[in-house]
Tab-separated table of C-alpha atoms in Angstrom:
chain	number	residue	atom	x	y	z
A	1	MET	CA	24.193	21.207	8.314
A	2	ILE	CA	23.072	18.431	5.974
A	3	PRO	CA	20.735	15.777	7.422
A	4	LYS	CA	20.417	12.626	5.337
A	5	LEU	CA	17.933	9.833	5.988
A	6	ALA	CA	18.907	6.263	5.157
A	7	ALA	CA	16.393	3.652	4.068
A	8	LYS	CA	14.507	2.143	6.986
A	9	GLY	CA	15.525	-1.339	8.032
A	10	SER	CA	14.746	-4.170	10.389
A	11	SER	CA	18.185	-5.082	11.764
A	12	PHE	CA	19.789	-3.157	14.599
A	13	LYS	CA	22.628	-5.658	14.458
A	14	GLY	CA	23.369	-4.838	10.836
A	15	ALA	CA	23.158	-1.077	11.414
A	16	ALA	CA	25.458	-1.283	14.453
A	17	ALA	CA	27.936	-3.504	12.601
A	18	TYR	CA	28.211	-0.892	9.855
A	19	TYR	CA	28.313	2.318	11.904
A	20	LEU	CA	30.428	1.005	14.803
A	21	HIS	CA	33.196	-0.373	12.556
A	22	ASP	CA	35.283	0.655	9.608
A	23	LYS	CA	33.888	-0.040	6.153
A	24	GLY	CA	34.315	-3.709	5.324
A	25	ALA	CA	36.466	-4.371	8.388
A	26	SER	CA	36.186	-5.371	12.044
A	27	THR	CA	38.215	-2.365	13.230
A	28	ASN	CA	36.641	0.850	14.491
A	29	GLU	CA	39.238	3.518	13.795
A	30	ARG	CA	36.734	5.833	12.151
A	31	VAL	CA	34.544	5.945	15.284
A	32	ALA	CA	35.374	9.094	17.258
A	33	TRP	CA	32.840	8.686	20.066
A	34	THR	CA	29.380	7.274	20.820
A	35	ALA	CA	26.422	8.264	22.982
A	36	THR	CA	23.000	6.836	23.811
A	37	VAL	CA	19.532	8.298	24.293
A	38	ASN	CA	16.861	6.851	26.618
A	39	LEU	CA	19.029	3.820	27.321
A	40	ALA	CA	20.416	2.647	30.656
A	41	THR	CA	23.873	2.091	29.197
A	42	GLU	CA	26.559	4.009	27.327
A	43	ASN	CA	28.009	0.813	25.870
A	44	PRO	CA	27.085	0.857	22.147
A	45	GLU	CA	27.161	-2.951	21.831
A	46	ALA	CA	24.735	-3.306	24.732
A	47	ALA	CA	22.642	-0.395	23.449
A	48	TRP	CA	21.691	-1.959	20.109
A	49	ARG	CA	20.842	-5.237	21.850
A	50	ILE	CA	18.479	-3.401	24.203
A	51	MET	CA	16.813	-1.770	21.194
A	52	VAL	CA	16.347	-5.215	19.640
A	53	ALA	CA	14.659	-6.429	22.832
A	54	THR	CA	12.386	-3.367	22.908
A	55	ALA	CA	11.293	-3.880	19.303
A	56	LYS	CA	10.552	-7.567	19.900
A	57	ASP	CA	8.541	-6.658	23.012
A	58	GLN	CA	6.241	-4.299	21.108
A	59	ALA	CA	3.054	-6.326	21.605
A	60	ARG	CA	3.508	-6.601	25.386
A	61	LEU	CA	4.322	-2.888	25.687
A	62	LYS	CA	1.107	-2.028	23.876
A	63	GLU	CA	-0.903	-4.374	26.070
A	64	GLN	CA	0.526	-2.870	29.255
A	65	ALA	CA	-0.262	0.639	27.996
A	66	GLY	CA	-3.857	-0.354	27.180
A	67	ILE	CA	-3.358	0.128	23.419
A	68	ARG	CA	-5.038	-2.272	21.008
A	69	ASN	CA	-2.542	-4.283	18.978
A	70	THR	CA	-4.242	-3.563	15.649
A	71	GLY	CA	-3.350	-1.894	12.395
A	72	ARG	CA	-0.668	-2.654	9.874
A	73	LYS	CA	2.459	-4.296	11.226
A	74	SER	CA	5.874	-3.149	10.030
A	75	ALA	CA	9.249	-4.790	10.519
A	76	ASP	CA	11.092	-1.558	9.616
A	77	VAL	CA	11.881	-0.573	13.194
A	78	VAL	CA	15.320	0.914	12.465
A	79	LEU	CA	15.560	4.571	11.429
A	80	ALA	CA	19.093	5.729	10.649
A	81	TYR	CA	20.228	9.154	9.474
A	82	SER	CA	23.343	11.311	9.463
A	83	LEU	CA	24.065	14.938	10.373
A	84	SER	CA	26.962	16.503	8.470
A	85	TRP	CA	28.649	19.849	9.091
A	86	HIS	CA	30.662	21.835	6.570
A	87	PRO	CA	34.410	21.045	6.538
A	88	ASP	CA	35.113	24.692	7.442
A	89	GLU	CA	33.237	24.165	10.745
A	90	LYS	CA	35.501	21.323	11.857
A	91	ASP	CA	37.979	23.331	13.913
A	92	GLY	CA	35.462	25.055	16.163
A	93	LEU	CA	33.036	22.140	16.529
A	94	THR	CA	32.982	20.315	19.870
A	95	ARG	CA	31.559	16.971	20.862
A	96	GLU	CA	29.025	18.692	23.108
A	97	GLU	CA	27.709	20.820	20.253
A	98	MET	CA	27.421	17.804	17.945
A	99	LEU	CA	25.607	15.888	20.671
A	100	LEU	CA	23.184	18.777	21.257
A	101	ALA	CA	22.464	18.921	17.529
A	102	ALA	CA	21.787	15.171	17.450
A	103	HIS	CA	19.356	15.481	20.384
A	104	ALA	CA	17.631	18.442	18.712
A	105	SER	CA	17.226	16.511	15.447
A	106	ILE	CA	15.693	13.595	17.336
A	107	LYS	CA	13.230	16.004	18.934
A	108	ALA	CA	12.436	17.494	15.498
A	109	LEU	CA	11.348	14.019	14.394
A	110	GLY	CA	9.055	13.735	17.416
A	111	ALA	CA	11.221	10.871	18.680
A	112	ASP	CA	12.573	12.336	21.907
A	113	HIS	CA	10.864	9.464	23.768
A	114	CYS	CA	12.576	6.798	21.626
A	115	GLN	CA	15.827	4.920	22.141
A	116	ALA	CA	18.789	5.992	20.026
A	117	LEU	CA	22.477	5.331	19.507
A	118	ILE	CA	24.631	8.251	18.301
A	119	VAL	CA	27.914	7.448	16.535
A	120	ALA	CA	30.427	10.143	15.498
A	121	HIS	CA	32.805	9.356	12.635
A	122	GLN	CA	36.145	10.926	11.761
A	123	ASP	CA	36.843	9.300	8.384
A	124	GLU	CA	35.737	12.242	6.216
A	125	PRO	CA	36.895	15.866	5.911
A	126	HIS	CA	33.524	17.045	7.172
A	127	PRO	CA	32.414	16.341	10.766
A	128	HIS	CA	29.369	14.088	10.956
A	129	VAL	CA	27.390	11.855	13.276
A	130	HIS	CA	25.064	8.934	12.611
A	131	VAL	CA	21.878	8.358	14.602
A	132	ILE	CA	20.408	4.844	14.903
A	133	LEU	CA	16.852	5.278	16.191
A	134	ASN	CA	14.427	2.649	17.484
A	135	ARG	CA	11.004	3.506	16.023
A	136	VAL	CA	9.250	1.349	18.668
A	137	SER	CA	8.467	3.427	21.740
A	138	PRO	CA	9.754	1.861	24.979
A	139	GLU	CA	6.817	3.517	26.768
A	140	ASP	CA	3.812	2.086	24.917
A	141	GLY	CA	5.149	0.099	21.945
A	142	ARG	CA	3.723	2.425	19.327
A	143	MET	CA	5.651	2.883	16.083
A	144	LEU	CA	7.121	6.293	15.301
A	145	SER	CA	5.372	7.877	12.336
A	146	SER	CA	7.483	8.496	9.249
A	147	SER	CA	5.203	11.265	7.982
A	148	ASN	CA	7.088	14.413	6.892
A	149	GLU	CA	10.335	13.216	8.469
A	150	LYS	CA	12.475	14.624	5.635
A	151	LEU	CA	10.633	17.932	5.727
A	152	ASN	CA	10.942	18.159	9.515
A	153	LEU	CA	14.688	17.533	9.385
A	154	SER	CA	15.073	20.066	6.576
A	155	ARG	CA	13.296	22.788	8.548
A	156	TRP	CA	15.267	21.943	11.670
A	157	ALA	CA	18.575	22.088	9.765
A	158	GLU	CA	17.701	25.514	8.364
A	159	ALA	CA	16.819	26.786	11.836
A	160	TYR	CA	20.041	25.266	13.187
A	161	GLU	CA	22.170	27.133	10.631
A	162	ARG	CA	20.310	30.378	11.310
A	163	GLY	CA	20.969	29.891	14.997
A	164	ARG	CA	24.690	29.549	14.272
A	165	GLY	CA	24.581	32.799	12.315
A	166	LYS	CA	25.495	31.490	8.856
A	167	ILE	CA	23.395	29.849	6.117
A	168	LEU	CA	25.537	27.304	4.265
A	169	CYS	CA	22.793	25.589	2.261
A	170	GLU	CA	20.934	28.249	0.267
A	171	GLU	CA	19.068	25.659	-1.815
A	172	ARG	CA	17.350	24.318	1.296
A	173	VAL	CA	16.197	27.812	2.251
A	174	ALA	CA	14.757	28.346	-1.229
A	175	ASN	CA	12.973	24.980	-1.143
A	176	ASN	CA	11.432	25.663	2.263
A	177	GLN	CA	10.297	29.108	1.134
A	178	ALA	CA	8.638	27.562	-1.913
A	179	ARG	CA	6.853	25.091	0.353
A	180	ASP	CA	5.714	27.768	2.815
A	181	MET	CA	4.836	30.653	0.496
A	182	LEU	CA	3.777	28.942	-2.715
A	183	GLY	CA	2.515	25.646	-1.340
A	184	GLU	CA	4.743	23.802	-3.787
A	185	PHE	CA	5.979	20.291	-3.186
A	186	THR	CA	9.699	20.765	-3.702
A	187	ARG	CA	11.993	17.750	-3.593
A	188	ALA	CA	15.673	18.239	-2.935
A	189	ALA	CA	18.174	16.953	-5.481
A	190	LYS	CA	19.291	13.359	-4.955
A	191	ASP	CA	22.839	12.604	-3.928
A	192	ARG	CA	25.262	11.634	-6.677
A	193	PRO	CA	25.905	7.856	-6.589
A	194	ARG	CA	29.245	6.983	-5.056
A	195	HIS	CA	30.684	5.218	-8.105
A	196	LEU	CA	29.875	8.217	-10.313
A	197	HIS	CA	31.448	10.556	-7.811
A	198	GLU	CA	34.606	8.435	-7.823
A	199	GLN	CA	34.714	8.502	-11.638
A	200	GLU	CA	34.536	12.304	-11.736
A	201	LYS	CA	36.813	12.878	-8.750
A	202	GLY	CA	39.767	15.069	-9.709
A	203	LEU	CA	38.813	15.208	-13.392
A	204	ILE	CA	36.199	17.960	-13.655
A	205	LYS	CA	38.457	20.947	-13.103
A	206	SER	CA	39.666	21.051	-16.697
A	207	ASN	CA	37.578	22.315	-19.598
A	208	LYS	CA	37.609	18.810	-21.098
A	209	GLY	CA	36.421	17.355	-17.799
A	210	GLN	CA	33.602	19.895	-17.538
A	211	THR	CA	32.488	19.120	-21.083
A	212	VAL	CA	32.504	15.369	-20.474
A	213	LYS	CA	30.699	15.827	-17.180
A	214	GLU	CA	27.888	17.819	-18.815
A	215	GLN	CA	27.615	15.360	-21.707
A	216	GLU	CA	27.610	12.263	-19.519
A	217	ARG	CA	25.172	13.692	-17.003
A	218	SER	CA	22.873	14.703	-19.836
A	219	LYS	CA	22.939	11.137	-21.188
A	220	ASP	CA	22.379	9.747	-17.673
A	221	ALA	CA	19.440	12.094	-17.169
A	222	ALA	CA	17.881	11.045	-20.474
A	223	LEU	CA	18.163	7.349	-19.624
A	224	ALA	CA	16.869	7.984	-16.086
A	225	ALA	CA	13.874	9.827	-17.575
A	226	LYS	CA	13.281	6.862	-19.852
A	227	GLY	CA	13.285	4.611	-16.786
A	228	ARG	CA	10.804	6.846	-14.967
A	229	ASP	CA	8.537	6.848	-18.026
A	230	MET	CA	8.776	3.055	-18.139
A	231	HIS	CA	7.831	2.715	-14.455
A	232	LYS	CA	4.955	5.162	-14.941
A	233	ARG	CA	3.741	3.176	-17.952
A	234	HIS	CA	4.045	-0.062	-15.991
A	235	ARG	CA	1.927	1.344	-13.156
A	236	ALA	CA	-0.667	2.516	-15.678
A	237	GLU	CA	-0.732	-0.961	-17.235
A	238	TRP	CA	-1.354	-2.576	-13.843
A	239	ASP	CA	-4.053	-0.024	-13.054
A	240	LYS	CA	-5.746	-0.715	-16.390
A	241	LEU	CA	-5.512	-4.469	-15.821
A	242	ARG	CA	-7.196	-4.174	-12.418
A	243	THR	CA	-9.827	-1.784	-13.756
A	244	ASP	CA	-10.635	-4.022	-16.719
A	245	HIS	CA	-10.975	-7.034	-14.418
A	246	LYS	CA	-13.311	-5.135	-12.094
A	247	ASP	CA	-15.353	-3.846	-15.037
A	248	ARG	CA	-15.724	-7.347	-16.482
A	249	ARG	CA	-16.779	-8.716	-13.096
A	250	ALA	CA	-19.253	-5.862	-12.616
A	251	ALA	CA	-20.686	-6.572	-16.086
A	252	ILE	CA	-21.074	-10.275	-15.236
A	253	ILE	CA	-22.902	-9.427	-12.006
A	254	ALA	CA	-25.076	-6.855	-13.781
A	255	ARG	CA	-26.046	-9.385	-16.472
A	256	ALA	CA	-26.908	-11.969	-13.826
A	257	LYS	CA	-29.060	-9.465	-11.933
A	258	ALA	CA	-30.842	-8.413	-15.120
A	259	ALA	CA	-31.442	-12.041	-16.109
A	260	THR	CA	-32.780	-12.803	-12.623
A	261	SER	CA	-35.175	-9.858	-12.787
A	262	GLN	CA	-36.349	-10.958	-16.237
A	263	VAL	CA	-36.949	-14.519	-15.026
A	264	ARG	CA	-38.955	-13.307	-12.030
A	265	ALA	CA	-41.014	-11.001	-14.230
A	266	ALA	CA	-41.603	-13.726	-16.853
A	267	ILE	CA	-42.730	-16.296	-14.289
A	268	GLN	CA	-45.012	-13.791	-12.573
A	269	ALA	CA	-46.500	-12.819	-15.929
A	270	ALA	CA	-46.995	-16.463	-16.903
A	271	ARG	CA	-48.702	-17.349	-13.634
A	272	LEU	CA	-50.735	-14.163	-13.337
A	273	PRO	CA	-53.833	-15.555	-15.166
A	274	ALA	CA	-53.896	-18.569	-12.826
A	275	TRP	CA	-53.559	-16.242	-9.838
A	276	ARG	CA	-56.446	-14.101	-11.039
A	277	GLN	CA	-58.545	-17.205	-11.728
A	278	MET	CA	-57.863	-18.466	-8.200
A	279	HIS	CA	-58.711	-15.074	-6.737
A	280	LYS	CA	-61.978	-14.978	-8.722
A	281	ARG	CA	-62.833	-18.507	-7.568
A	282	HIS	CA	-62.141	-17.570	-3.937
A	283	PHE	CA	-64.446	-14.582	-4.244
A	284	ALA	CA	-67.185	-16.802	-5.723
A	285	GLU	CA	-66.729	-19.386	-2.943
A	286	LEU	CA	-67.098	-16.711	-0.283
A	287	ARG	CA	-70.244	-15.320	-1.933
A	288	LEU	CA	-71.769	-18.837	-2.238
A	289	PHE	CA	-70.867	-19.496	1.423
A	290	LYS	CA	-72.840	-16.462	2.546
A	291	GLU	CA	-75.829	-17.481	0.414
A	292	ARG	CA	-75.836	-20.997	1.947
A	293	GLU	CA	-75.676	-19.557	5.442
A	294	GLN	CA	-79.238	-18.290	4.916
A	295	ARG	CA	-80.615	-21.895	5.037
A	296	LEU	CA	-80.194	-24.726	7.514
A	297	THR	CA	-79.218	-27.205	4.835
A	298	GLY	CA	-76.693	-24.656	3.551
A	299	LYS	CA	-75.190	-24.289	7.006
A	300	ILE	CA	-74.807	-28.062	7.243
A	301	HIS	CA	-73.199	-28.099	3.801
A	302	ASN	CA	-70.797	-25.320	4.819
A	303	ALA	CA	-69.962	-27.132	8.070
A	304	LEU	CA	-69.178	-30.369	6.249
A	305	ALA	CA	-67.062	-28.448	3.732
A	306	ALA	CA	-65.199	-26.761	6.600
A	307	ILE	CA	-64.520	-30.098	8.323
A	308	LYS	CA	-63.291	-31.560	5.065
A	309	SER	CA	-61.079	-28.579	4.261
A	310	MET	CA	-59.566	-28.497	7.738
A	311	GLY	CA	-58.839	-32.196	7.506
A	312	ALA	CA	-56.933	-31.562	4.292
A	313	VAL	CA	-55.124	-28.565	5.771
A	314	ARG	CA	-54.211	-30.113	9.121
A	315	GLY	CA	-54.029	-33.748	8.046
A	316	GLU	CA	-56.928	-34.709	10.326
A	317	ASN	CA	-58.451	-37.578	8.322
A	318	SER	CA	-59.400	-39.697	11.375
A	319	ALA	CA	-62.883	-39.935	12.854
A	320	GLN	CA	-61.598	-38.354	16.061
A	321	GLY	CA	-60.469	-35.287	14.131
A	322	PHE	CA	-63.750	-35.091	12.299
A	323	LEU	CA	-65.810	-35.284	15.495
A	324	GLY	CA	-63.532	-32.824	17.275
A	325	ASN	CA	-64.242	-30.057	14.757
A	326	ALA	CA	-67.824	-30.976	13.790
A	327	PHE	CA	-69.492	-29.357	16.793
A	328	ASN	CA	-67.658	-26.049	16.368
A	329	TYR	CA	-68.446	-25.821	12.676
A	330	LEU	CA	-72.105	-26.851	13.157
A	331	THR	CA	-72.759	-24.237	15.815
A	332	SER	CA	-70.702	-21.195	14.654
A	333	THR	CA	-71.048	-19.243	11.402
A	334	ALA	CA	-67.855	-17.325	12.202
A	335	LYS	CA	-65.829	-20.523	12.581
A	336	ARG	CA	-67.216	-21.907	9.342
A	337	GLU	CA	-66.244	-18.693	7.516
A	338	ALA	CA	-62.801	-18.667	9.210
A	339	ALA	CA	-62.248	-22.233	8.000
A	340	LEU	CA	-63.101	-21.183	4.436
A	341	VAL	CA	-60.761	-18.149	4.579
A	342	GLN	CA	-57.961	-20.245	6.060
A	343	ARG	CA	-58.287	-22.863	3.334
A	344	GLN	CA	-58.092	-20.134	0.723
A	345	GLN	CA	-55.016	-18.659	2.424
A	346	PHE	CA	-53.296	-22.032	2.398
A	347	GLU	CA	-54.105	-22.354	-1.268
A	348	LYS	CA	-52.562	-18.933	-1.939
A	349	ARG	CA	-49.500	-19.934	0.089
A	350	ASP	CA	-49.095	-23.128	-1.928
A	351	PHE	CA	-49.407	-21.101	-5.114
A	352	SER	CA	-46.674	-18.697	-3.951
A	353	VAL	CA	-44.403	-21.544	-2.791
A	354	GLU	CA	-44.690	-23.216	-6.164
A	355	GLN	CA	-43.952	-19.930	-7.921
A	356	ARG	CA	-40.860	-19.284	-5.736
A	357	ARG	CA	-39.672	-22.843	-6.366
A	358	GLU	CA	-39.869	-22.258	-10.104
A	359	VAL	CA	-38.047	-18.936	-9.766
A	360	LYS	CA	-35.378	-20.567	-7.595
A	361	THR	CA	-34.787	-23.314	-10.153
A	362	ARG	CA	-34.423	-20.839	-13.012
A	363	VAL	CA	-32.240	-18.455	-10.954
A	364	ALA	CA	-29.966	-21.342	-9.887
A	365	ALA	CA	-29.153	-21.908	-13.545
A	366	ILE	CA	-28.346	-18.211	-13.908
A	367	ARG	CA	-26.103	-18.335	-10.808
A	368	THR	CA	-24.262	-21.354	-12.201
A	369	GLU	CA	-23.625	-19.515	-15.441
A	370	GLN	CA	-22.506	-16.443	-13.489
A	371	ARG	CA	-19.996	-18.438	-11.433
A	372	GLN	CA	-18.636	-20.015	-14.608
A	373	GLU	CA	-18.181	-16.571	-16.187
A	374	GLU	CA	-16.476	-15.311	-13.023
A	375	ARG	CA	-14.083	-18.271	-13.069
A	376	GLU	CA	-13.311	-17.546	-16.712
A	377	ASN	CA	-12.754	-13.906	-15.803
A	378	VAL	CA	-10.301	-14.862	-13.047
A	379	LYS	CA	-8.526	-17.225	-15.433
A	380	GLN	CA	-8.318	-14.458	-18.001
A	381	LEU	CA	-6.878	-12.144	-15.330
A	382	GLY	CA	-4.242	-14.723	-14.436
A	383	ASN	CA	-3.204	-15.094	-18.063
A	384	LYS	CA	-3.006	-11.341	-18.542
A	385	VAL	CA	-1.021	-10.925	-15.299
A	386	ALA	CA	1.517	-13.498	-16.469
A	387	THR	CA	1.760	-11.850	-19.885
A	388	LEU	CA	2.134	-8.391	-18.370
A	389	ARG	CA	4.799	-9.559	-15.927
A	390	ASN	CA	6.806	-11.108	-18.742
A	391	SER	CA	6.430	-7.992	-20.874
A	392	GLN	CA	7.459	-5.645	-18.081
A	393	GLU	CA	10.357	-7.865	-17.053
A	394	HIS	CA	11.538	-7.724	-20.665
A	395	ASP	CA	11.345	-3.919	-20.495
A	396	ARG	CA	13.321	-3.888	-17.245
A	397	GLN	CA	15.970	-6.206	-18.689
A	398	ASN	CA	16.325	-3.935	-21.705
A	399	LEU	CA	16.666	-0.919	-19.425
A	400	ARG	CA	19.283	-2.683	-17.304
A	401	SER	CA	21.149	-3.574	-20.492
A	402	GLU	CA	21.036	0.051	-21.582
A	403	TRP	CA	22.379	1.132	-18.182
A	404	ARG	CA	25.208	-1.366	-18.444
A	405	GLU	CA	26.085	0.041	-21.862
A	406	ARG	CA	25.736	3.568	-20.468
A	407	ASN	CA	28.074	2.749	-17.558
A	408	THR	CA	30.608	1.221	-19.925
A	409	GLU	CA	30.425	4.232	-22.236
A	410	ARG	CA	30.725	6.669	-19.313
A	411	SER	CA	33.697	4.804	-17.867
A	412	GLY	CA	35.364	4.909	-21.277
A	413	GLU	CA	34.869	8.657	-21.603
A	414	TRP	CA	36.280	9.332	-18.145
A	415	SER	CA	39.166	6.961	-18.876
A	416	LYS	CA	40.011	9.112	-21.867
A	417	VAL	CA	39.897	12.248	-19.717
A	418	ARG	CA	42.075	10.557	-17.104
A	419	ALA	CA	44.539	9.389	-19.762
A	420	SER	CA	44.673	12.895	-21.223
A	421	ARG	CA	45.306	14.365	-17.779
A	422	ASP	CA	48.036	11.828	-17.036
A	423	MET	CA	49.673	12.529	-20.384
A	424	ARG	CA	49.655	16.269	-19.711
A	425	ARG	CA	51.198	15.646	-16.324
A	426	GLN	CA	53.910	13.469	-17.841
A	427	VAL	CA	54.682	16.093	-20.484
A	428	ALA	CA	54.764	18.795	-17.834
A	429	GLU	CA	57.081	16.711	-15.661
A	430	ARG	CA	59.427	16.007	-18.598
A	431	PHE	CA	59.461	19.640	-19.601
A	432	SER	CA	60.080	20.646	-16.011
A	433	GLY	CA	62.932	18.100	-15.798
A	434	ARG	CA	64.566	19.343	-18.979
A	435	SER	CA	64.298	22.943	-17.860
A	436	GLN	CA	65.900	22.038	-14.553
A	437	GLY	CA	68.691	20.206	-16.413
A	438	ARG	CA	69.471	23.193	-18.622
A	439	GLN	CA	69.556	25.458	-15.573
A	440	ASP	CA	72.018	23.076	-13.866
A	441	ARG	CA	74.286	22.976	-16.927
A	442	THR	CA	74.218	26.771	-17.148
A	443	LYS	CA	75.389	26.986	-13.581
């Protein structure tokens, strides 16, 4: 049992058109039978259309189920995979057993609540079915997780073969044991590309074919490793570009913060003597106030000073304002002292406001410079992104050119092997014909 996941897609129509018909044709001779899962129809054409409707209705299904329609949205709602049996199992394999295996694989993916279309093909020596699965749940609209799907299918396939009493894929057993016992992340070998398989088909049985196969695969592996190194280097270059940009921006912000702190400290230091002088004057005014309160003329003087100061503070310059406060200040020592303290507080407030205004003006200049540096940093990032894209595209073009040369070289080598095989066949046929002719003449 070999399960193989295809790349996820967004088109049920495209998947159905491929699996329900012959390759590159509108006929369906390779389709042996079909079945559906969690669908109200057995008609495959109707089934994929229902799955399309379910996927498009995802938001409403979530709303009805009371699930918030948040998180990342994905258009890859189509999950397709195949289940392949060994050619030796073909004679004793029934449709019912293949269908049970397909259902069990769907359950292994945690998708037994999802809609699926199962298509059995008969165009290869080995029996196999294809499963087209709708990742959007028809119950609540949630998307089927793709976490560990390959691993889950691998473990299920091993258990399936054990249940049938014969392990046909020993490599899978070894990989799963390494995962379970050693905690290793073991990736199965990738399938050989179809065009390479066709090149080698029927040519690798001879010693020459085996030699060419080993040589060509070694060259392919070396070029593939070069490509992986290039992609790794490209990712590192992008990571470095992002890191450098962030570091430059952090340095700009840090410089602006340091400059702001220095400006605040410098202004405070410059205005500190004036603040101390004002504080000393306030202390002297309060002491003189208390001395004047010991005499009647002093009280009158303090009252007049209070009325004058309150007029300046409140803007009460009219006679009505003067008369309104005169009685209170003439009769109450506490009110006269409160007026003095309030005037001093207003003076301190004005001093602080003026200091903050000066700081704000100086900091605004720093902020302007910071924004300019940040714009220059973004511009520098844009230039470096463009340069890096061009450089990496040049690398990719060179790699594609090398692969084209590699494909041409490989095709040439296999053409030589094929020509050598054909020549040997022709010689063998001629020799066989001559031998048959001599035997006929002898008779």
